[in-house]
Amino acid sequence: MDAGLAAVLGALAGSVATIGAALATGWAQREGARITARAEHRRERREPRQSVYKVLISEASQLRDSSAPFAVHPDLYPVFEEEPEARWRQLVTAIKEASTDAALAGPPEVSEAAISLSRGASALLAELCVYNIVDEDGQRDARVRLFLQSQEFDSSVTVFIIAAQAALDDDGSRK
């Protein structure tokens, strides 16, 4: 091989290496920018989600606490000093609104848990209202249904809390 050909091949190899390095650098910069943008997007999504989830958990916890006497045992007779049905209706309405917000905030696992929580609140309200109007013969059956529904609602609150925690802790490395 003569010196001219060696010089041309050397220059060609240098050019290819420079182009490869430029492509690799460009790819790394784009990847770094994408990672930074994704992290910022997750942070921006996390803050509103947290406040939406917090509202739903607060409302659901109030209903759970209000109906807790029914979740102890079906043979116990909770006695209320005042008529709680209006308060229960108010809480269920608030839960439905908050669960819609939580379902829209996502992700899908939280949306499913929020929808289930809302349905559970409505079912609990229905049982609470039936309990208030049944005669003495139907009291035992109404208490058993209310006992079971109270426990199911309590479970759905827990499921929502766990799903919300997982969503807030997700750093994007899973999937």
Coordinates of C-alpha atoms in Angstrom, one line a residue:
M1 CA 0.0 0.0 0.0
D2 CA 1.4 3.4 -0.9
A3 CA 1.5 6.4 1.4
G4 CA -1.3 8.2 -0.5
L5 CA -3.8 5.4 -0.1
A6 CA -2.9 5.0 3.5
A7 CA -3.5 8.7 4.1
V8 CA -6.9 8.5 2.4
L9 CA -7.9 5.4 4.4
G10 CA -6.7 7.1 7.6
A11 CA -8.7 10.2 6.9
L12 CA -11.8 8.1 6.1
A13 CA -11.4 6.1 9.3
G14 CA -11.1 9.4 11.3
S15 CA -14.2 10.8 9.6
V16 CA -16.2 7.7 10.3
A17 CA -15.1 7.7 14.0
T18 CA -16.0 11.4 14.3
I19 CA -19.4 10.9 12.8
G20 CA -20.0 7.9 15.1
A21 CA -19.0 9.9 18.1
A22 CA -21.2 12.8 17.1
L23 CA -24.2 10.4 16.6
A24 CA -23.6 8.7 19.9
T25 CA -23.3 12.1 21.7
G26 CA -26.5 13.3 20.0
W27 CA -28.3 10.1 21.0
A28 CA -27.1 10.4 24.6
Q29 CA -28.2 14.1 24.8
R30 CA -31.6 13.2 23.4
E31 CA -32.0 10.3 25.8
G32 CA -30.9 12.5 28.8
A33 CA -33.4 15.2 27.8
R34 CA -36.1 12.6 27.4
I35 CA -35.4 11.2 30.9
T36 CA -35.4 14.6 32.4
A37 CA -38.7 15.5 30.7
R38 CA -40.2 12.2 31.8
A39 CA -39.1 12.8 35.4
E40 CA -40.5 16.4 35.4
H41 CA -43.8 15.1 33.9
R42 CA -44.1 12.5 36.6
R43 CA -43.4 15.1 39.3
E44 CA -46.1 17.4 37.8
R45 CA -48.6 14.5 37.7
R46 CA -47.8 13.3 41.2
E47 CA -48.7 16.5 43.1
P48 CA -52.3 16.9 41.8
R49 CA -52.9 13.1 42.1
Q50 CA -51.8 13.2 45.7
S51 CA -54.3 16.0 46.6
V52 CA -57.1 14.2 44.7
Y53 CA -56.3 10.9 46.4
K54 CA -56.1 12.6 49.8
V55 CA -59.6 14.1 49.4
L56 CA -61.1 10.7 48.5
I57 CA -59.4 8.9 51.3
S58 CA -60.6 11.6 53.8
E59 CA -64.2 11.4 52.7
A60 CA -64.2 7.6 52.5
S61 CA -62.6 7.4 56.0
Q62 CA -65.4 9.6 57.4
L63 CA -68.1 7.3 56.0
R64 CA -66.1 4.2 57.2
D65 CA -65.9 5.7 60.7
S66 CA -69.5 6.7 60.7
S67 CA -70.6 3.2 59.7
A68 CA -68.0 1.4 61.9
P69 CA -70.6 0.5 64.6
F70 CA -72.3 -1.7 62.0
A71 CA -69.0 -3.5 61.1
V72 CA -68.4 -4.9 64.6
H73 CA -71.0 -7.7 64.8
P74 CA -74.4 -8.2 63.2
D75 CA -76.0 -8.8 66.6
L76 CA -75.1 -5.5 68.0
Y77 CA -77.6 -2.7 67.8
P78 CA -75.9 0.7 67.2
V79 CA -77.8 3.6 68.6
F80 CA -77.3 7.1 67.3
E81 CA -78.1 10.3 69.2
E82 CA -79.3 12.0 66.0
E83 CA -80.4 10.7 62.6
P84 CA -77.2 10.0 60.6
E85 CA -78.8 9.3 57.2
A86 CA -78.4 12.9 56.0
R87 CA -74.7 12.9 56.9
W88 CA -74.2 9.5 55.2
R89 CA -75.9 10.8 52.0
Q90 CA -73.6 13.9 52.1
L91 CA -70.5 11.7 52.5
V92 CA -71.5 9.4 49.7
T93 CA -72.1 12.4 47.4
A94 CA -68.7 13.7 48.3
I95 CA -67.1 10.3 47.7
K96 CA -68.7 10.0 44.3
E97 CA -67.3 13.4 43.3
A98 CA -63.8 12.6 44.7
S99 CA -63.7 9.2 43.2
T100 CA -64.5 10.7 39.7
D101 CA -61.5 13.0 40.2
A102 CA -59.3 10.1 41.3
A103 CA -60.4 7.9 38.5
L104 CA -59.6 10.7 36.0
A105 CA -56.2 11.3 37.6
G106 CA -55.3 7.6 37.1
P107 CA -53.4 5.4 36.7
P108 CA -55.7 2.5 35.7
E109 CA -55.2 0.6 39.0
V110 CA -56.2 3.7 41.0
S111 CA -59.2 4.4 38.7
E112 CA -60.5 0.8 39.2
A113 CA -60.1 1.1 43.0
A114 CA -61.8 4.6 43.0
I115 CA -64.8 3.3 41.0
S116 CA -65.1 0.3 43.3
L117 CA -64.9 2.5 46.3
S118 CA -67.7 4.7 44.9
R119 CA -69.9 1.7 44.2
G120 CA -69.2 0.4 47.7
A121 CA -70.2 3.7 49.3
S122 CA -73.5 3.7 47.4
A123 CA -74.2 0.1 48.4
L124 CA -73.4 0.9 52.0
L125 CA -75.7 3.9 51.9
A126 CA -78.5 1.7 50.5
E127 CA -78.0 -0.8 53.3
L128 CA -77.9 1.9 55.9
C129 CA -81.2 3.4 54.7
V130 CA -82.9 0.0 54.6
Y131 CA -81.7 -0.7 58.1
N132 CA -83.5 2.5 59.2
I133 CA -86.8 1.5 57.7
V134 CA -87.2 -2.2 58.2
D135 CA -89.6 -3.6 60.8
E136 CA -88.6 -5.7 63.7
D137 CA -88.9 -9.0 61.7
G138 CA -86.4 -7.8 59.1
Q139 CA -83.9 -6.3 61.5
R140 CA -81.7 -9.3 61.8
D141 CA -81.3 -9.7 58.0
A142 CA -80.8 -6.0 57.6
R143 CA -78.1 -6.0 60.3
V144 CA -76.3 -9.0 58.6
R145 CA -76.4 -7.3 55.2
L146 CA -75.2 -4.0 56.7
F147 CA -72.4 -5.8 58.6
L148 CA -71.2 -7.5 55.4
Q149 CA -71.4 -4.3 53.4
S150 CA -69.6 -2.3 56.1
Q151 CA -66.8 -4.8 56.0
E152 CA -66.7 -4.7 52.2
F153 CA -66.6 -0.9 52.2
D154 CA -63.7 -0.9 54.7
S155 CA -61.8 -3.3 52.5
S156 CA -62.4 -1.2 49.4
V157 CA -61.0 1.9 51.3
T158 CA -57.9 -0.1 52.1
V159 CA -57.5 -1.3 48.5
F160 CA -57.8 2.3 47.2
I161 CA -55.2 3.5 49.7
I162 CA -52.7 0.8 48.6
A163 CA -53.3 1.5 44.9
A164 CA -52.9 5.3 45.5
Q165 CA -49.6 4.7 47.4
A166 CA -48.3 2.5 44.6
A167 CA -49.2 5.1 42.0
L168 CA -47.5 7.9 44.0
D169 CA -44.4 5.8 44.6
D170 CA -44.0 4.8 40.9
D171 CA -40.9 6.3 39.6
G172 CA -41.4 5.0 36.1
S173 CA -38.8 2.2 36.4
R174 CA -41.5 -0.5 36.4
K175 CA -43.3 -1.8 33.3

